[in-house]
Tab-separated table of N, CA and C in Angstrom:
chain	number	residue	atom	x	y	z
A	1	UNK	N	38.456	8.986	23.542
A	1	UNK	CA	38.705	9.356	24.925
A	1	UNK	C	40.209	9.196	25.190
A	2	UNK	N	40.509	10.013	25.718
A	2	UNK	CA	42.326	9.853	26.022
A	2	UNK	C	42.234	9.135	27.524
A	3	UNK	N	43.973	9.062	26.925
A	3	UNK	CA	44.488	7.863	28.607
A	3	UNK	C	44.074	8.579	29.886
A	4	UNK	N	44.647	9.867	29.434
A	4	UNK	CA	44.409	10.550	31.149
A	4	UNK	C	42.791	10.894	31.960
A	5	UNK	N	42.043	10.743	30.665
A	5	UNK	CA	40.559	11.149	30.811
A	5	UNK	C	40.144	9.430	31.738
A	6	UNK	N	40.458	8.398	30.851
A	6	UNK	CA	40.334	6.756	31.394
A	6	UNK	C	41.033	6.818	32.849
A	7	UNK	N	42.129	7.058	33.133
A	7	UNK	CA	42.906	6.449	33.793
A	7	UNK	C	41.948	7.446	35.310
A	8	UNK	N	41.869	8.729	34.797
A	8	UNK	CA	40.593	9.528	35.794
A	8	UNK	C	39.699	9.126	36.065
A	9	UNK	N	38.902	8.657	35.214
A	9	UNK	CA	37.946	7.603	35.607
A	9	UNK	C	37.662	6.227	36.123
A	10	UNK	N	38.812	5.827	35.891
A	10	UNK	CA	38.983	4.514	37.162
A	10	UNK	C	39.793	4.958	38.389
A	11	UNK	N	40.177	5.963	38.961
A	11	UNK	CA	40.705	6.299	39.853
A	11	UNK	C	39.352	6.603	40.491
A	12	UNK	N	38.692	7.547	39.842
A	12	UNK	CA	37.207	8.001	40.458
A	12	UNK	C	36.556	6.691	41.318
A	13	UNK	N	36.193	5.952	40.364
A	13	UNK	CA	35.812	4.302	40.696
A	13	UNK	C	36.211	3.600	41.375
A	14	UNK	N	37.175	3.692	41.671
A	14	UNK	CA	38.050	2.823	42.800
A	14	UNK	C	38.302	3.697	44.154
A	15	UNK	N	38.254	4.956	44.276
A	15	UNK	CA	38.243	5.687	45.438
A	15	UNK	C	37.266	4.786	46.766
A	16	UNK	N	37.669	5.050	47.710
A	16	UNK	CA	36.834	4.284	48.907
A	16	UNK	C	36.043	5.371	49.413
A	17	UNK	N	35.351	4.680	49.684
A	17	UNK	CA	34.402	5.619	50.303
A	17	UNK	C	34.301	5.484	51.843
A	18	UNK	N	34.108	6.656	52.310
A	18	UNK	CA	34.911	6.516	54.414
A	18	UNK	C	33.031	7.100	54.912
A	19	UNK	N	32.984	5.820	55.341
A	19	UNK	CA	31.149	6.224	56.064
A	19	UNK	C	32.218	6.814	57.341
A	20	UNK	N	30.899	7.822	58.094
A	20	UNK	CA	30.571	8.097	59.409
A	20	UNK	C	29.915	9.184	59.777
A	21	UNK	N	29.703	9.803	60.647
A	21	UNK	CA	28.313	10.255	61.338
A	21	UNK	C	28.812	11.841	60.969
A	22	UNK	N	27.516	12.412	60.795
A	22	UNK	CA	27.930	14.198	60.489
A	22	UNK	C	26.886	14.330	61.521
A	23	UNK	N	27.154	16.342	61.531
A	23	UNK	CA	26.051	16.959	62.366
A	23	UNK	C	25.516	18.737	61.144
A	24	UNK	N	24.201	18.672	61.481
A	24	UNK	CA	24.308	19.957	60.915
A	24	UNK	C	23.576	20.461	61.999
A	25	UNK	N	23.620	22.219	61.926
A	25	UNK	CA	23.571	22.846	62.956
A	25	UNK	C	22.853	24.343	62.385
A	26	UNK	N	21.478	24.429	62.993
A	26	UNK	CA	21.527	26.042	62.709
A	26	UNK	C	21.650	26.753	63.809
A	27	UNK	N	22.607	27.912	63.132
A	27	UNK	CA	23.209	28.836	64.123
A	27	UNK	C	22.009	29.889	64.794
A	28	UNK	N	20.909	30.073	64.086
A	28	UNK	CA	19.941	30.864	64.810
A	28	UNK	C	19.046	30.092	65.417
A	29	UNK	N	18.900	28.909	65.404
A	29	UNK	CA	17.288	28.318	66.464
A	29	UNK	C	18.255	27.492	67.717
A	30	UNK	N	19.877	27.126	67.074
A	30	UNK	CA	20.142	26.514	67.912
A	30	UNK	C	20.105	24.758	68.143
A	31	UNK	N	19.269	24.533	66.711
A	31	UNK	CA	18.952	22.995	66.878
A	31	UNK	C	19.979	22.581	65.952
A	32	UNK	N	19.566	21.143	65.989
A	32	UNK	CA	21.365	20.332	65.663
A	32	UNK	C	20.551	18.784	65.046
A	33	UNK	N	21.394	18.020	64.147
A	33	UNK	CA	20.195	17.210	63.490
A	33	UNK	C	21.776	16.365	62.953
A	34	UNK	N	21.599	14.995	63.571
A	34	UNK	CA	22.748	13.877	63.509
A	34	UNK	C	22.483	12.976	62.467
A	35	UNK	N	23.113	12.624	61.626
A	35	UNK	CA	22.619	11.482	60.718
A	35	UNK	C	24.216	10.488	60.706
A	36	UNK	N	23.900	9.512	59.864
A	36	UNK	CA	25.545	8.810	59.417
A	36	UNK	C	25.282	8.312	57.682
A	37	UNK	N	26.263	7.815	56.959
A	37	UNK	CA	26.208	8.219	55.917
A	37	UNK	C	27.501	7.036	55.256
A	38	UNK	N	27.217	6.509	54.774
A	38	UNK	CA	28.220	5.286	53.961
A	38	UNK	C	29.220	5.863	53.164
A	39	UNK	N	28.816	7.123	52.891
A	39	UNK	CA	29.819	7.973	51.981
A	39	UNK	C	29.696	9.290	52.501
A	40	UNK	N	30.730	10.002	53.352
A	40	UNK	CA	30.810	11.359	54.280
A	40	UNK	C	31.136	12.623	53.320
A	41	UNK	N	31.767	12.107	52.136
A	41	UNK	CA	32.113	12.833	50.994
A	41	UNK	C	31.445	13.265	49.735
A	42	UNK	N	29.833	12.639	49.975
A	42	UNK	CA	28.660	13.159	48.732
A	42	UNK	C	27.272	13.398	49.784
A	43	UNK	N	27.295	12.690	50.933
A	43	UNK	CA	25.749	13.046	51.888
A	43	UNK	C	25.708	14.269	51.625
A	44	UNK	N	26.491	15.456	52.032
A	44	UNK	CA	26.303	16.790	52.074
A	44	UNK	C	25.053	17.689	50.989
A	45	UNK	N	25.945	16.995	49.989
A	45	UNK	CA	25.593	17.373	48.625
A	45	UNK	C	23.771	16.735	47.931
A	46	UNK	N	24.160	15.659	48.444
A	46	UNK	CA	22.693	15.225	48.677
A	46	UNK	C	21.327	15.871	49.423
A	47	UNK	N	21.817	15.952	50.567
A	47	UNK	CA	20.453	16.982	51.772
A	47	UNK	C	20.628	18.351	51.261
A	48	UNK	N	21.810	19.167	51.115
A	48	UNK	CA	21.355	20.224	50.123
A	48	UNK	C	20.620	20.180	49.143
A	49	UNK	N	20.666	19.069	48.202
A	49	UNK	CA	19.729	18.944	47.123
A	49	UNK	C	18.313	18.955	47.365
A	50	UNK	N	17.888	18.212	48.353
A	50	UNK	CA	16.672	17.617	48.911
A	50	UNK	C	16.438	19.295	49.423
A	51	UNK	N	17.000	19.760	49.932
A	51	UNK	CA	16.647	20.658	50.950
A	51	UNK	C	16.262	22.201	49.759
A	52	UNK	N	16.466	22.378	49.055
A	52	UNK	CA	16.696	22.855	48.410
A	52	UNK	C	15.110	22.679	47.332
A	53	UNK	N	14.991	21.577	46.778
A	53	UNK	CA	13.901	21.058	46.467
A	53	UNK	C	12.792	21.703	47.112
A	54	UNK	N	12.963	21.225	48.776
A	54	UNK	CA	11.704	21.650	49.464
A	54	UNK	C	11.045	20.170	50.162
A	55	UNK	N	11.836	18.964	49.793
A	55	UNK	CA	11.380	17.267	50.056
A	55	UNK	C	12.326	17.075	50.637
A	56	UNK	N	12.658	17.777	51.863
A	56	UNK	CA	13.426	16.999	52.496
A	56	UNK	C	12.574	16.149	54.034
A	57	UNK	N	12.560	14.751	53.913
A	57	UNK	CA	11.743	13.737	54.817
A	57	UNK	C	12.055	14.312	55.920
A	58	UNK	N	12.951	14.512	57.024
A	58	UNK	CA	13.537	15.925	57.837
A	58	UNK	C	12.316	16.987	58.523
A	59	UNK	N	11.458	17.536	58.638
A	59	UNK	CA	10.211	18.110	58.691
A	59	UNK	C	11.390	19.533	59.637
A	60	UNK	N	11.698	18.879	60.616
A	60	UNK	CA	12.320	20.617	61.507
A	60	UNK	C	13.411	20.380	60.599
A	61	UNK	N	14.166	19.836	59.994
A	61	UNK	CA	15.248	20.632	59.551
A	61	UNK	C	15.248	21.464	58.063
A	62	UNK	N	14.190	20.938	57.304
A	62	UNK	CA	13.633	21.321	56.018
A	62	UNK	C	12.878	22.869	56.449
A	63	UNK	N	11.899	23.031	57.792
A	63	UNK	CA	11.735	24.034	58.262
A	63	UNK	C	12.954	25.120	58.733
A	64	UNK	N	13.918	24.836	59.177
A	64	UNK	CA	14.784	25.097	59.475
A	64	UNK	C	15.340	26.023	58.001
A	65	UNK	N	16.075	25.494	57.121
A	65	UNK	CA	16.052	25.626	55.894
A	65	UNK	C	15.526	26.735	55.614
A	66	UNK	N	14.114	26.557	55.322
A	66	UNK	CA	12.801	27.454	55.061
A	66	UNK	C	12.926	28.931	55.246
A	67	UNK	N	13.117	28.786	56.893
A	67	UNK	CA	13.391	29.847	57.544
A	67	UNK	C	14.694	30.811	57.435
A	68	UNK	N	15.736	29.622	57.395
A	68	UNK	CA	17.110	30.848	57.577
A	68	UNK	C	18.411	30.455	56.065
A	69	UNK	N	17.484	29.393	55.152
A	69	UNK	CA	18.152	29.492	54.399
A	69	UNK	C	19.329	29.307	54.209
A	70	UNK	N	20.189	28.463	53.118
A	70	UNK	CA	21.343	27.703	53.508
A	70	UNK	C	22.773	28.561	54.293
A	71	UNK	N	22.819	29.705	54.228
A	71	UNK	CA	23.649	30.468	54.940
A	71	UNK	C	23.192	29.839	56.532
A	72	UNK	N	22.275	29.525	56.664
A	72	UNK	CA	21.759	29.428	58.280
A	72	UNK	C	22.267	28.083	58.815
A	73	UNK	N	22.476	27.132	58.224
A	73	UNK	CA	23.406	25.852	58.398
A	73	UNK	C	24.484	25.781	57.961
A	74	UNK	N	24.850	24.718	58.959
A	74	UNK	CA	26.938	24.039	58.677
A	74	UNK	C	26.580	22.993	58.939
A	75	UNK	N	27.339	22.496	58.295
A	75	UNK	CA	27.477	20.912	57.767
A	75	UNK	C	28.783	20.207	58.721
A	76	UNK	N	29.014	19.588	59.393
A	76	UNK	CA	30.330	19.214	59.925
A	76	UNK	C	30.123	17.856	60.465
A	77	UNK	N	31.644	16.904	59.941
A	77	UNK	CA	31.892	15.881	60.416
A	77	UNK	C	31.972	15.786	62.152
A	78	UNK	N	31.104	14.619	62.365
A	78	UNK	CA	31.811	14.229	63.726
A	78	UNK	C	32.496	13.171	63.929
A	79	UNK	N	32.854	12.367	62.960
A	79	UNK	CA	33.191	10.995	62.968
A	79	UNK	C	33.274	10.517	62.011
A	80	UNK	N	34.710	9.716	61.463
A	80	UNK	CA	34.887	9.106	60.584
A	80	UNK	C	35.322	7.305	61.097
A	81	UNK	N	34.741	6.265	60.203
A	81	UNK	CA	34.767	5.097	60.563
A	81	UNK	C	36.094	4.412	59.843
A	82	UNK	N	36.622	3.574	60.940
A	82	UNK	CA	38.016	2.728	59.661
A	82	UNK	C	36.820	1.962	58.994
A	83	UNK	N	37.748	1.700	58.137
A	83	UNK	CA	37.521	0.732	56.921
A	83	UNK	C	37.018	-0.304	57.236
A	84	UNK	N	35.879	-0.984	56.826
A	84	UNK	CA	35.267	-2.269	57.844
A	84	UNK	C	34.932	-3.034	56.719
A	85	UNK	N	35.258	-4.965	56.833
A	85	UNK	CA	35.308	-5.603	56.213
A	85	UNK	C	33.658	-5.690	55.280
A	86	UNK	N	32.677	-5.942	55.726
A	86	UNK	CA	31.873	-5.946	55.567
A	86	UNK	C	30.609	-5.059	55.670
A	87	UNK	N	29.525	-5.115	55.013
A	87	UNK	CA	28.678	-3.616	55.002
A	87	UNK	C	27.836	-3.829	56.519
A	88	UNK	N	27.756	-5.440	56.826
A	88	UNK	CA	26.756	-5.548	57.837
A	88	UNK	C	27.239	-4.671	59.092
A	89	UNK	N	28.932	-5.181	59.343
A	89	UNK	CA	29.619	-4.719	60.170
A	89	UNK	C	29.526	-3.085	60.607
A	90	UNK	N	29.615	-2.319	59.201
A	90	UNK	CA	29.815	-0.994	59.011
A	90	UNK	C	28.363	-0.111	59.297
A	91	UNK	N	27.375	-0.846	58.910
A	91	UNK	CA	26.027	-0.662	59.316
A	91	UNK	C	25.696	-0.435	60.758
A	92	UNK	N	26.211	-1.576	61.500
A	92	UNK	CA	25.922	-1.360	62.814
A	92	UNK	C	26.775	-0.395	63.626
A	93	UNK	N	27.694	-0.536	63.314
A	93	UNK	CA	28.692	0.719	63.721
A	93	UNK	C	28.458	1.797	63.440
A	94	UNK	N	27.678	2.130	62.436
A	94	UNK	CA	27.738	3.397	61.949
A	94	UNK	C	26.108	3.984	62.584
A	95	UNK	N	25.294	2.856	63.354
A	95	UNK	CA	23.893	2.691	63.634
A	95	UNK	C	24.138	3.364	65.287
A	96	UNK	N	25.199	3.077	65.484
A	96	UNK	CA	25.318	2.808	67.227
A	96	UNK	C	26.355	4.085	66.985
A	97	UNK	N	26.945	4.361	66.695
A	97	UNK	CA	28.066	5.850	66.878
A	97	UNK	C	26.659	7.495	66.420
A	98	UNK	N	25.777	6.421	65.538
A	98	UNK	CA	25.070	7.887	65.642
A	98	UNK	C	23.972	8.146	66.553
A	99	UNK	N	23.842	6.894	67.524
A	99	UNK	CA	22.548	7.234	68.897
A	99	UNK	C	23.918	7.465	69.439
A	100	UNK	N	25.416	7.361	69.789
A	100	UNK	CA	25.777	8.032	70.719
A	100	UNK	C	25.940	9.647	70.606
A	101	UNK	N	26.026	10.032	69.377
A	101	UNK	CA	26.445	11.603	68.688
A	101	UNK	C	24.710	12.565	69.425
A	102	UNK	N	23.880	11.549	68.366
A	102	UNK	CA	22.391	12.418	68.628
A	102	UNK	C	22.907	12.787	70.246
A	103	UNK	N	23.317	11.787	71.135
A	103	UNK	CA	22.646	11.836	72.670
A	103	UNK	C	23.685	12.749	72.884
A	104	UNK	N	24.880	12.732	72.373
A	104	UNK	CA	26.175	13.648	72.919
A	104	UNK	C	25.337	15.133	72.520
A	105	UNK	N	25.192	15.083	70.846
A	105	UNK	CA	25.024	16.603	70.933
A	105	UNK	C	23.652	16.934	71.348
A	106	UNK	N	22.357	16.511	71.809
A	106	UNK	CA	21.454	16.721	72.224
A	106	UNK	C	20.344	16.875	70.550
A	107	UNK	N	20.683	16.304	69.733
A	107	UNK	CA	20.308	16.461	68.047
A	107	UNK	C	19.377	15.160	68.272
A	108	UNK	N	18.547	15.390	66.860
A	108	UNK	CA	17.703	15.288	66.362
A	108	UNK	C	18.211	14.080	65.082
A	109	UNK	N	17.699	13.070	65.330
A	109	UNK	CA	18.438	12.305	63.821
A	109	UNK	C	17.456	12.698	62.387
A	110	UNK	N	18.340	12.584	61.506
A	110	UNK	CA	18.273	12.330	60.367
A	110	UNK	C	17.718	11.485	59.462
């Protein structure tokens, strides 16, 4: 394995990971579905997977899906969290910013 392949791979590893709250949205029913996420930079990639599958726990947004197919959703940040010492800390913050998002955007959690 070469240096630059190593030295890539602990950069990978050491990257931080920035929790906070997303929204996805389909543009034809109109509904909107809030979650939050410890890592804002792989969730995405995840519920596509699930969704995709056909298991996504989700019931209207997996329907959603169903219906209009991933062209029919967007994925978008609403919130990114600073850096918080601890996970308990980051938990609750990240617990309480997404009942304020659901209630802001009128969504459906995750």
């Amino acid at each position: 394995m070469s240096i630059d392949r190593k030295a890539a791979i602990a950069a990978y590893k050491e990257r931080k990971a920035i929790a906070g709250i997303y929204v996805i949205r389909c543009a034809a029913s109109g509904e909107a579905w809030v979650g939050q996420a410890p890592n804002l930079e792989t969730i995405r990639n995840r519920i596509w997977f699930s969704l995709r599958q056909g298991g996504h726990p989700c019931r209207s947004l997996q329907a959603a899906w169903n219906a209009h197919g991933e062209a029919g959703l967007t994925f978008d940040e609403c919130e990114r969290l600073e850096d918080e010492e601890t996970a308990y800390v980051r938990d609750a913050l990240l617990k309480e910013r997404g009942t304020h998002w659901r209630a802001e955007l009128k969504a459906e959690a995750i």
